[in-house]
Amino acid sequence: MKKRFLMAAAALTLAVSTAAAPAAALPVFATTISAEDSTSLYPGEQEYVEIDVDSDVDGSQIKWSVDDSDIAQIDHKTGRANLIYARSNGTTYVTVTVIENGRITATKDIKVHVHHSKNDDVHVQDITLSQHSIQIAKGDDYTLTASFTPSNATNQSLNWSSSNENVAKVHSSGRIEARAVGSATITAVSRDSGHHDTCTVWVYEGNHSSTMKHVRSVELDESLTLTAGQSQQITAYLHPHDADDRTIYWTSSNTKVATVATNGTITAVAPGTAKIKATSNDGGKSAVCKVTVKKAKTAAELKAEAQKKAAEEAAAKQAAAQKAAAQKAQQQAQQAAKAAASGRDPQLLYNTTNQILTAARNGTVTVKAAQPMAYDINVATALQMRPDVTLVANFPFQGHQFNMIVPKGKWLASQLTGGYVSWLTLCAQQPTVTVQMLN
């Protein structure tokens, strides 16, 4: 079993905040997890990983998880140390999380790369540090990062050292502690090829630092889904928002899947997943956004989708038109039924009134109705004005044709209720009003 103690500092500090101000101020946690950023293994190998947490937490409060258990597995889910087992070729992440009083106070991602075999290794040809000269106030810290050439080098592990640990001490994660006024050279050496790079650190008295607003944490959206070929810019939110140094460095865990520009614009390259990391220049605080890239649709697929959408819209439009037509027909039928039940046809009654008033002396007015008649005040008044006129109404009822005869001199006004009288009421109350069934 390959045994390696990973005891360096990752300096990932998360400030816990709430959406609304509580009644009493909540404590601000400043927990640090120290461990290497990455490790490289071959299938069947295992590595002992031990972390250091600068907080008095129990091992049960330290949680471990792995993104892809087909690539690598962990021995247990809690504690200050763990075994990582390499299973198959690929890259995944082991995440260590500290939970204090029910709140996440720190988290650390350890990149695990499992190779096919030693013959498939891509060797480091050069490394470049994120800074080559920095000034740090005494008592502060700063985290250096390194980029590798080629970017897909197999073993991206580094050995860090300081020329003067009394002035500046460096941990295996690249975190520098400013201990005393003076200068020191920080060196990072590739474990694979021996290539190295340096950064000069100048430590000054900490009066300036006490007035600076340092970055306490970085926040990103947790996830993003894109289609191959698509681009989208994401924003890194710094806390506090008015920190003096707001410089952010962007990196991608898998540039074959997604790349990221210096302004946070992510470009989806090919299907798969990648972790986009934003790291603050001040303090090296970081956050990760998991990007999932889906396969781009072909022209034929896009055309088929457009046709399907057009067909669905046409069907919906037709269904809506049919529903509206049905509702209109139902409304008309209800209105017709209501009119038929009452026999109140305003146009017919108007025409009947005019025919009575213009009829020949001692004449007979015959009207043909589509339903049993009802008479209104206008017809009653016309018959009163023309007592010499006989009114005959012809209408269908229950499959038969009827004539209803109102004899001359008949006064109907006394029979009206609400301005109308139905033919059934008129027949029941006026014996002189007769009804003849014609068939």
XYZ file of C-alpha atoms in Angstrom:
439
model
C 0.000 0.000 0.000
C 1.332 3.361 -0.965
C 1.181 5.598 2.121
C 1.422 9.359 1.946
C 0.488 11.873 4.593
C -1.223 14.920 3.129
C -0.851 17.439 5.926
C -0.614 20.772 4.115
C -2.955 23.731 4.201
C -5.735 24.356 1.678
C -6.836 27.567 3.378
C -10.438 27.312 2.304
C -12.425 29.508 4.700
C -16.184 29.767 4.350
C -18.016 32.600 6.096
C -21.495 31.484 7.120
C -24.155 34.116 6.470
C -27.921 34.263 6.533
C -30.437 35.819 4.142
C -31.977 38.003 6.834
C -30.433 39.550 9.946
C -31.151 37.350 13.004
C -32.123 38.644 16.386
C -28.616 37.941 17.720
C -25.377 37.979 15.729
C -24.271 34.547 14.519
C -20.622 33.516 14.977
C -18.434 33.653 11.877
C -16.536 30.387 11.471
C -13.000 30.457 10.167
C -12.202 26.766 9.810
C -9.326 25.652 7.594
C -8.846 22.208 6.021
C -5.257 21.398 5.107
C -4.615 18.757 2.442
C -3.043 18.375 -0.969
C -5.123 19.493 -3.948
C -4.608 16.316 -6.019
C -3.163 12.838 -6.191
C -2.404 10.367 -8.982
C -2.830 6.602 -8.796
C -2.954 3.502 -10.984
C -5.833 0.990 -10.904
C -5.510 -1.241 -7.855
C -3.395 1.230 -5.866
C -4.538 2.883 -2.674
C -3.426 5.995 -0.843
C -3.707 6.999 2.794
C -4.910 10.603 3.081
C -4.763 12.497 6.359
C -6.095 16.026 6.712
C -5.501 18.743 9.279
C -8.343 20.953 10.531
C -7.497 24.049 12.569
C -10.660 23.674 14.629
C -11.412 21.495 17.618
C -13.907 19.255 15.839
C -14.614 15.582 16.396
C -13.849 13.119 13.612
C -17.571 12.450 13.211
C -17.996 16.086 12.143
C -15.661 15.572 9.165
C -17.525 14.062 6.226
C -15.987 12.393 3.130
C -17.599 11.752 -0.255
C -16.482 10.837 -3.772
C -18.065 12.058 -7.007
C -17.580 8.925 -9.118
C -17.219 5.639 -7.231
C -16.490 3.796 -10.505
C -13.142 5.639 -10.679
C -12.215 5.739 -6.989
C -13.664 4.733 -3.639
C -13.097 5.766 -0.036
C -12.801 3.461 2.963
C -15.224 5.316 5.257
C -17.327 8.475 5.336
C -16.098 10.287 8.466
C -12.842 11.018 10.298
C -9.556 12.881 9.939
C -7.993 10.289 7.640
C -9.134 7.965 4.887
C -7.990 5.453 2.286
C -8.575 6.226 -1.402
C -8.807 3.153 -3.639
C -8.129 3.551 -7.373
C -10.524 1.436 -9.446
C -10.522 2.463 -13.114
C -9.108 5.096 -15.450
C -10.528 8.590 -15.115
C -10.621 11.698 -12.948
C -12.911 12.342 -9.981
C -12.959 14.356 -6.763
C -12.959 13.356 -3.113
C -14.667 16.072 -1.054
C -13.987 16.672 2.646
C -16.574 18.747 4.550
C -16.529 20.053 8.122
C -19.908 20.487 9.829
C -20.061 22.467 13.069
C -23.324 23.100 14.928
C -25.280 21.881 11.931
C -23.521 24.297 9.514
C -20.900 23.649 6.860
C -17.862 25.661 7.915
C -15.248 24.388 5.450
C -14.898 22.131 2.429
C -11.982 20.807 0.405
C -11.849 19.034 -2.977
C -9.016 16.553 -3.599
C -8.586 15.712 -7.270
C -7.966 11.997 -7.872
C -6.606 10.950 -11.256
C -6.430 7.241 -12.079
C -4.284 6.284 -15.111
C -4.530 3.353 -17.503
C -0.941 2.346 -16.884
C 2.435 3.951 -16.332
C 3.101 3.814 -20.076
C 0.168 6.156 -20.643
C 1.551 8.944 -18.412
C 1.681 12.492 -19.826
C 4.742 14.104 -18.229
C 5.050 17.674 -16.959
C 7.136 19.871 -19.269
C 6.822 23.120 -17.308
C 5.005 24.760 -14.406
C 4.056 28.414 -13.833
C 3.024 29.949 -10.529
C 0.102 32.384 -10.308
C 2.421 35.081 -8.820
C 6.173 35.651 -8.888
C 6.394 38.489 -6.369
C 3.912 39.308 -3.636
C 3.705 41.466 -0.516
C 1.913 40.084 2.554
C 1.242 41.773 5.849
C 2.612 39.982 8.882
C -0.018 37.619 10.270
C -1.843 37.258 6.937
C -1.752 34.372 4.488
C -1.844 33.932 0.720
C -2.314 30.895 -1.522
C -0.267 30.355 -4.681
C -1.587 28.163 -7.499
C 0.295 26.511 -10.358
C -0.566 25.787 -13.980
C 1.002 22.857 -15.823
C 2.285 22.369 -19.359
C 0.709 20.380 -20.869
C -2.532 21.044 -19.023
C -3.411 17.328 -19.121
C -0.191 16.211 -17.437
C -0.789 12.993 -15.520
C 0.917 13.791 -12.243
C 0.254 17.390 -11.186
C 1.568 17.006 -7.660
C 4.052 19.565 -6.296
C 6.604 19.834 -3.514
C 6.612 23.272 -1.893
C 9.442 24.838 0.087
C 10.459 28.180 1.615
C 13.956 29.616 1.774
C 13.145 31.139 5.154
C 10.312 29.586 7.154
C 10.839 32.101 9.958
C 9.584 34.773 7.540
C 7.164 32.802 5.355
C 6.068 29.198 5.755
C 4.447 27.383 2.821
C 2.099 24.404 3.101
C 1.698 21.596 0.557
C -1.415 23.279 -0.851
C 0.574 26.439 -1.714
C -0.764 28.441 1.236
C 1.811 30.871 2.616
C 1.820 32.083 6.218
C 3.488 35.475 6.763
C 5.327 35.055 10.087
C 7.864 37.877 10.389
C 9.031 40.975 8.535
C 11.528 40.104 5.809
C 11.672 38.206 2.516
C 11.648 34.566 1.433
C 11.597 32.622 -1.826
C 8.824 30.078 -2.273
C 9.656 27.219 -4.661
C 7.259 24.728 -6.239
C 8.797 21.585 -7.808
C 6.978 19.060 -10.008
C 7.131 15.591 -8.484
C 6.897 14.153 -11.980
C 9.668 15.969 -13.857
C 11.452 18.267 -11.414
C 10.444 21.420 -13.286
C 10.011 24.308 -10.899
C 9.009 27.936 -10.477
C 9.542 30.500 -7.707
C 7.818 33.422 -6.048
C 9.464 36.071 -3.874
C 7.490 36.952 -0.756
C 7.963 40.273 1.050
C 6.459 40.417 4.527
C 5.830 43.849 6.052
C 4.475 45.006 9.412
C 0.746 44.350 9.611
C -0.619 47.899 10.146
C -1.695 48.107 6.510
C -3.423 44.737 6.658
C -5.594 45.820 9.576
C -7.202 48.488 7.387
C -7.621 46.252 4.316
C -10.850 44.412 3.571
C -9.812 40.864 2.751
C -11.807 38.271 0.848
C -13.426 35.856 3.309
C -15.193 33.588 0.808
C -16.133 33.118 -2.845
C -19.558 32.029 -4.070
C -20.610 30.483 -7.412
C -23.759 28.851 -8.748
C -23.536 25.179 -7.799
C -24.214 23.770 -11.267
C -24.719 24.682 -14.914
C -25.875 22.661 -17.927
C -24.782 23.618 -21.443
C -24.912 22.143 -24.933
C -21.657 21.513 -26.773
C -20.676 24.704 -28.581
C -22.640 26.923 -26.218
C -21.028 29.642 -24.054
C -22.221 31.340 -20.886
C -20.609 33.753 -18.455
C -20.908 33.090 -14.735
C -20.210 35.506 -11.901
C -18.095 34.927 -8.812
C -19.484 36.738 -5.769
C -16.892 37.815 -3.208
C -17.618 38.286 0.464
C -17.361 40.992 1.553
C -18.519 42.585 -1.701
C -16.256 45.606 -1.140
C -13.022 43.647 -0.595
C -9.937 45.637 -1.650
C -8.508 42.958 -3.973
C -11.289 41.494 -6.120
C -9.044 39.679 -8.614
C -10.327 36.202 -9.547
C -8.482 33.360 -11.316
C -10.540 30.812 -13.252
C -9.609 27.163 -13.969
C -11.322 24.099 -15.441
C -10.794 20.555 -14.173
C -11.347 19.161 -17.687
C -10.675 21.458 -20.634
C -11.729 18.687 -23.050
C -15.256 19.153 -21.715
C -15.392 22.864 -20.850
C -12.970 25.793 -20.898
C -13.214 29.049 -18.965
C -11.937 32.505 -19.893
C -10.459 35.105 -17.553
C -13.857 36.862 -17.327
C -15.694 33.700 -16.247
C -17.123 32.823 -19.669
C -17.517 29.037 -19.930
C -17.418 27.363 -23.345
C -18.854 23.866 -23.660
C -16.503 21.718 -25.762
C -17.764 18.127 -25.628
C -20.248 15.991 -23.639
C -19.162 15.244 -20.061
C -18.669 17.044 -16.756
C -16.080 19.536 -15.530
C -15.572 21.612 -12.415
C -15.039 25.330 -12.986
C -13.147 26.845 -10.075
C -12.944 30.526 -9.143
C -10.048 31.437 -6.811
C -9.510 34.838 -5.223
C -6.097 36.461 -5.549
C -6.492 37.674 -1.969
C -6.248 34.675 0.346
C -6.846 32.005 -2.296
C -10.493 31.489 -1.345
C -12.366 29.419 -3.913
C -15.699 28.018 -5.057
C -16.636 25.417 -7.667
C -19.423 25.207 -10.257
C -20.138 21.768 -11.700
C -20.702 22.044 -15.463
C -22.538 19.337 -17.389
C -22.177 19.444 -21.170
C -24.765 17.707 -23.327
C -24.365 16.602 -26.924
C -25.316 19.236 -29.491
C -28.393 18.366 -31.526
C -28.027 17.687 -35.243
C -29.765 19.751 -37.903
C -32.160 16.872 -38.500
C -33.002 16.692 -34.779
C -33.555 20.443 -34.600
C -35.777 20.294 -37.694
C -37.766 17.403 -36.260
C -38.215 19.301 -32.973
C -39.348 22.428 -34.843
C -41.828 20.381 -36.892
C -43.127 18.673 -33.768
C -43.521 22.006 -32.014
C -45.324 23.504 -35.027
C -47.644 20.476 -35.215
C -48.393 20.707 -31.493
C -49.118 24.435 -31.789
C -51.387 23.835 -34.811
C -53.222 21.048 -32.994
C -53.630 23.240 -29.925
C -54.922 26.104 -32.078
C -57.391 23.797 -33.844
C -58.556 22.333 -30.529
C -59.070 25.839 -29.159
C -61.073 26.853 -32.241
C -63.205 23.711 -31.990
C -63.810 24.331 -28.306
C -64.788 27.948 -28.981
C -67.150 26.843 -31.785
C -68.708 24.210 -29.552
C -69.187 26.734 -26.758
C -70.761 29.215 -29.170
C -73.075 26.553 -30.591
C -74.037 25.465 -27.081
C -74.728 29.069 -26.115
C -76.865 29.595 -29.217
C -78.727 26.374 -28.543
C -79.390 27.437 -24.969
C -80.617 30.817 -26.129
C -82.835 29.177 -28.749
C -84.182 26.708 -26.192
C -84.899 29.530 -23.783
C -86.614 31.512 -26.500
C -88.564 28.449 -27.599
C -89.685 27.766 -24.040
C -91.011 31.286 -23.641
C -92.109 31.905 -27.226
C -90.732 35.418 -26.984
C -89.418 36.317 -30.397
C -88.947 40.116 -30.361
C -88.739 40.428 -34.143
C -91.845 38.298 -34.714
C -93.819 40.254 -32.118
C -92.751 43.540 -33.726
C -93.851 42.344 -37.182
C -97.151 41.037 -35.760
C -97.879 44.410 -34.126
C -97.329 46.228 -37.450
C -99.505 43.755 -39.390
C -102.399 44.220 -36.918
C -102.193 48.000 -37.131
C -102.077 48.001 -40.974
C -104.621 45.180 -41.565
C -107.754 45.717 -43.708
C -110.954 46.523 -41.846
C -112.463 43.358 -40.316
C -109.409 41.526 -41.646
C -107.458 38.549 -40.349
C -103.703 38.662 -39.641
C -101.945 35.279 -39.899
C -98.373 34.927 -38.592
C -96.148 31.864 -38.835
C -93.878 31.226 -35.820
C -91.011 28.798 -35.304
C -92.212 28.001 -31.760
C -95.401 28.410 -29.707
C -96.353 32.070 -29.490
C -96.216 34.397 -26.537
C -97.737 37.870 -26.784
C -96.373 41.125 -25.449
C -97.866 44.497 -24.539
C -97.318 45.807 -28.073
C -99.486 43.072 -29.619
C -102.128 43.550 -26.872
C -102.173 47.310 -27.500
C -102.457 46.831 -31.281
C -105.460 44.475 -30.822
C -107.048 47.059 -28.511
C -106.575 49.733 -31.169
C -107.909 47.450 -33.877
C -110.823 45.521 -32.271
C -111.966 44.553 -35.793
C -108.895 42.358 -36.471
C -108.656 38.614 -35.869
C -105.162 37.220 -35.072
C -104.143 33.702 -36.166
C -100.742 32.325 -35.040
C -99.407 29.169 -36.719
C -96.663 27.239 -34.880
C -95.291 23.709 -34.239
C -95.628 21.918 -30.903
C -94.620 18.340 -29.959
C -94.495 17.188 -33.559
C -97.781 18.760 -34.616
C -98.793 22.010 -36.297
C -101.303 24.285 -34.553
C -103.332 27.429 -35.263
C -104.092 29.662 -32.290
C -107.005 32.056 -32.959
C -107.473 35.292 -30.993
C -110.920 36.599 -32.020
C -111.624 40.240 -32.800
C -112.273 42.593 -29.915
C -110.229 40.443 -27.507
C -108.516 42.452 -24.754
C -105.207 40.765 -23.722
C -103.640 43.401 -21.514
C -105.206 42.019 -18.345
C -103.520 38.669 -18.950
C -99.949 40.011 -19.183
C -97.369 39.185 -16.518
C -94.082 41.027 -16.760
C -95.189 42.361 -20.149
C -95.890 38.904 -21.690
C -98.490 36.160 -21.730
C -97.762 32.614 -23.056
C -100.118 30.755 -25.374
C -100.786 28.077 -22.738
C -101.793 30.692 -20.146
C -103.955 32.498 -22.673
C -105.801 29.299 -23.650
C -106.377 28.348 -20.014
C -107.757 31.747 -18.981
C -109.599 32.868 -22.141
C -112.139 30.306 -23.397
C -112.768 32.381 -26.509
C -109.142 31.892 -27.571
C -109.117 28.624 -29.516
C -106.357 26.260 -30.665
C -106.681 23.969 -33.695
C -104.338 21.000 -34.348
C -103.797 20.828 -38.087
C -102.132 17.388 -38.408
